Amino acid sequence: MSQQKTDPNYKVIAENRRARFDYFIESDLEVGVILTGSEVKSLRTGQSNIAESYASVEEGELWLINSYIAAYKQAGVFGHEERRRRKLLVSRKELARLWQAIGREGMTLVPLVMYFNHRGIVKLKIGVAKGKKNHDKRDTEAKRDWGRQKQRLLKQG
């Protein structure tokens, strides 16, 4: 990750910070996204949101559903729909593994981070996740609070 921070082309566009709180992330996968020109221009200005979105395998293809990319004003009539379904690019082998995880194991595909990679191409990191129950969320919050409290105590003396 330190290599990506020093790279001038690497830039995080949108991050789903709530995903790690709501889900147990089993594994993650980097996928490509098929976008139109006005969508890429809008992403360069950083106007997007993947917090309410999810990925789904439908008809043998992987789709990103309910992600928001703001309209690019300079595109005029050649713009794009803000919440359209976007196709994700992944190998057949990975698609089969994801489909199996969703179907048999009851997992969910959650977008974690959308970013420009070192070549300036938009990539999306999706996580294969299992939903947390309320008591699991409380445990996570308690551990996080204890970690903060511990840091404060160590800092004080």
Short mmCIF file of C-alpha atoms in Angstrom, two decimals:
data_model
loop_
_atom_site.label_atom_id
_atom_site.label_comp_id
_atom_site.label_asym_id
_atom_site.label_seq_id
_atom_site.Cartn_x
_atom_site.Cartn_y
_atom_site.Cartn_z
CA MET A 1 0.00 0.00 0.00
CA SER A 2 2.93 2.35 0.60
CA GLN A 3 3.84 2.10 -3.09
CA GLN A 4 0.35 3.29 -4.02
CA LYS A 5 0.56 6.35 -1.76
CA THR A 6 3.75 7.61 -3.43
CA ASP A 7 2.37 7.01 -6.93
CA PRO A 8 1.05 10.30 -8.38
CA ASN A 9 -1.68 8.60 -10.45
CA TYR A 10 -3.16 6.59 -7.56
CA LYS A 11 -6.22 8.38 -6.16
CA VAL A 12 -9.10 7.09 -4.07
CA ILE A 13 -12.40 8.21 -5.61
CA ALA A 14 -14.95 6.74 -3.21
CA GLU A 15 -14.73 4.52 -0.16
CA ASN A 16 -17.39 2.46 1.59
CA ARG A 17 -16.27 2.97 5.18
CA ARG A 18 -19.40 1.38 6.62
CA ALA A 19 -18.75 -1.96 4.88
CA ARG A 20 -16.25 -3.19 7.47
CA PHE A 21 -18.71 -2.31 10.25
CA ASP A 22 -21.71 -4.05 8.64
CA TYR A 23 -19.93 -7.10 7.18
CA PHE A 24 -17.20 -9.66 7.88
CA ILE A 25 -14.97 -9.28 4.80
CA GLU A 26 -13.73 -12.78 3.87
CA SER A 27 -11.69 -11.81 0.79
CA ASP A 28 -11.40 -8.97 -1.67
CA LEU A 29 -10.89 -8.70 -5.40
CA GLU A 30 -9.86 -5.90 -7.76
CA VAL A 31 -12.15 -5.56 -10.78
CA GLY A 32 -12.41 -3.18 -13.71
CA VAL A 33 -15.46 -1.02 -14.42
CA ILE A 34 -16.97 -0.20 -17.83
CA LEU A 35 -17.65 3.55 -17.85
CA THR A 36 -18.58 6.24 -20.36
CA GLY A 37 -16.44 9.32 -20.94
CA SER A 38 -18.63 11.68 -18.92
CA GLU A 39 -18.53 9.25 -15.98
CA VAL A 40 -14.73 9.23 -15.95
CA LYS A 41 -14.63 13.04 -16.14
CA SER A 42 -17.03 13.24 -13.23
CA LEU A 43 -14.95 10.74 -11.22
CA ARG A 44 -11.85 12.88 -11.80
CA THR A 45 -13.63 15.65 -9.89
CA GLY A 46 -14.39 13.13 -7.10
CA GLN A 47 -18.18 13.20 -7.26
CA SER A 48 -19.28 9.65 -6.54
CA ASN A 49 -20.69 7.41 -3.82
CA ILE A 50 -20.59 3.62 -3.44
CA ALA A 51 -21.95 3.44 0.12
CA GLU A 52 -25.43 2.14 -0.82
CA SER A 53 -24.28 0.01 -3.74
CA TYR A 54 -23.67 -3.72 -4.13
CA ALA A 55 -22.41 -6.12 -6.79
CA SER A 56 -24.46 -8.94 -8.27
CA VAL A 57 -23.91 -11.83 -10.68
CA GLU A 58 -26.71 -11.78 -13.26
CA GLU A 59 -26.88 -13.73 -16.52
CA GLY A 60 -23.23 -14.74 -16.30
CA GLU A 61 -21.97 -11.17 -15.80
CA LEU A 62 -20.94 -9.12 -12.78
CA TRP A 63 -22.80 -5.82 -12.26
CA LEU A 64 -22.39 -2.88 -9.89
CA ILE A 65 -25.86 -1.76 -8.85
CA ASN A 66 -27.01 1.52 -7.28
CA SER A 67 -23.66 3.30 -7.36
CA TYR A 68 -23.80 7.07 -7.77
CA ILE A 69 -21.65 9.06 -10.19
CA ALA A 70 -22.68 12.71 -10.46
CA ALA A 71 -23.65 14.13 -13.84
CA TYR A 72 -20.85 15.96 -15.67
CA LYS A 73 -22.26 19.37 -16.54
CA GLN A 74 -19.96 20.02 -19.52
CA ALA A 75 -21.19 16.81 -21.22
CA GLY A 76 -24.57 18.43 -21.93
CA VAL A 77 -26.95 16.04 -23.70
CA PHE A 78 -24.20 13.40 -24.03
CA GLY A 79 -24.12 12.77 -20.29
CA HIS A 80 -24.99 9.64 -18.35
CA GLU A 81 -27.55 8.34 -15.88
CA GLU A 82 -26.33 8.89 -12.32
CA ARG A 83 -27.46 5.54 -10.86
CA ARG A 84 -27.27 3.18 -13.82
CA ARG A 85 -26.05 -0.42 -13.58
CA ARG A 86 -22.37 -0.65 -14.47
CA LYS A 87 -20.73 -3.80 -15.76
CA LEU A 88 -17.68 -5.06 -13.87
CA LEU A 89 -14.79 -6.82 -15.59
CA VAL A 90 -13.54 -10.03 -14.02
CA SER A 91 -12.12 -13.32 -15.30
CA ARG A 92 -14.43 -16.31 -15.81
CA LYS A 93 -12.66 -18.24 -13.07
CA GLU A 94 -13.18 -15.44 -10.53
CA LEU A 95 -16.78 -14.96 -11.67
CA ALA A 96 -17.47 -18.65 -11.05
CA ARG A 97 -15.91 -18.40 -7.58
CA LEU A 98 -18.00 -15.31 -6.76
CA TRP A 99 -21.19 -16.92 -8.05
CA GLN A 100 -20.53 -19.99 -5.91
CA ALA A 101 -19.88 -17.83 -2.82
CA ILE A 102 -23.16 -15.97 -3.31
CA GLY A 103 -25.27 -19.02 -4.14
CA ARG A 104 -24.03 -21.70 -1.77
CA GLU A 105 -22.42 -19.85 1.10
CA GLY A 106 -24.88 -16.94 1.37
CA MET A 107 -22.22 -14.26 0.91
CA THR A 108 -22.69 -10.72 -0.40
CA LEU A 109 -20.51 -8.75 -2.81
CA VAL A 110 -19.80 -5.35 -1.25
CA PRO A 111 -17.85 -2.57 -3.00
CA LEU A 112 -15.07 -1.36 -0.67
CA VAL A 113 -13.04 1.22 -2.60
CA MET A 114 -13.20 2.85 -6.04
CA TYR A 115 -9.90 4.34 -7.18
CA PHE A 116 -7.65 5.28 -10.09
CA ASN A 117 -4.76 2.79 -10.24
CA HIS A 118 -1.14 3.65 -11.09
CA ARG A 119 -2.02 3.74 -14.81
CA GLY A 120 -4.96 6.12 -14.26
CA ILE A 121 -7.62 3.43 -14.87
CA VAL A 122 -10.71 3.21 -12.66
CA LYS A 123 -10.70 0.06 -10.53
CA LEU A 124 -13.10 -1.18 -7.88
CA LYS A 125 -12.19 -3.38 -4.94
CA ILE A 126 -15.10 -5.62 -4.00
CA GLY A 127 -15.25 -7.76 -0.91
CA VAL A 128 -16.85 -11.17 -0.51
CA ALA A 129 -18.62 -10.59 2.79
CA LYS A 130 -20.97 -12.13 5.30
CA GLY A 131 -23.42 -9.87 7.12
CA LYS A 132 -22.94 -9.11 10.80
CA LYS A 133 -25.67 -9.44 13.38
CA ASN A 134 -26.36 -6.63 15.87
CA HIS A 135 -24.38 -8.30 18.66
CA ASP A 136 -21.38 -8.64 16.32
CA LYS A 137 -21.58 -4.93 15.53
CA ARG A 138 -21.67 -4.13 19.24
CA ASP A 139 -18.59 -6.30 19.79
CA THR A 140 -16.75 -4.50 17.00
CA GLU A 141 -17.69 -1.12 18.43
CA ALA A 142 -16.63 -2.16 21.94
CA LYS A 143 -13.23 -3.34 20.67
CA ARG A 144 -12.73 -0.11 18.76
CA ASP A 145 -13.69 2.00 21.80
CA TRP A 146 -11.34 -0.01 24.04
CA GLY A 147 -8.51 0.50 21.53
CA ARG A 148 -9.07 4.27 21.55
CA GLN A 149 -9.27 4.34 25.35
CA LYS A 150 -6.07 2.29 25.60
CA GLN A 151 -4.27 4.72 23.30
CA ARG A 152 -5.42 7.67 25.43
CA LEU A 153 -4.19 5.98 28.61
CA LEU A 154 -0.81 5.20 27.05
CA LYS A 155 -0.49 8.76 25.77
CA GLN A 156 -1.27 10.26 29.22
CA GLY A 157 1.43 8.41 31.01
#
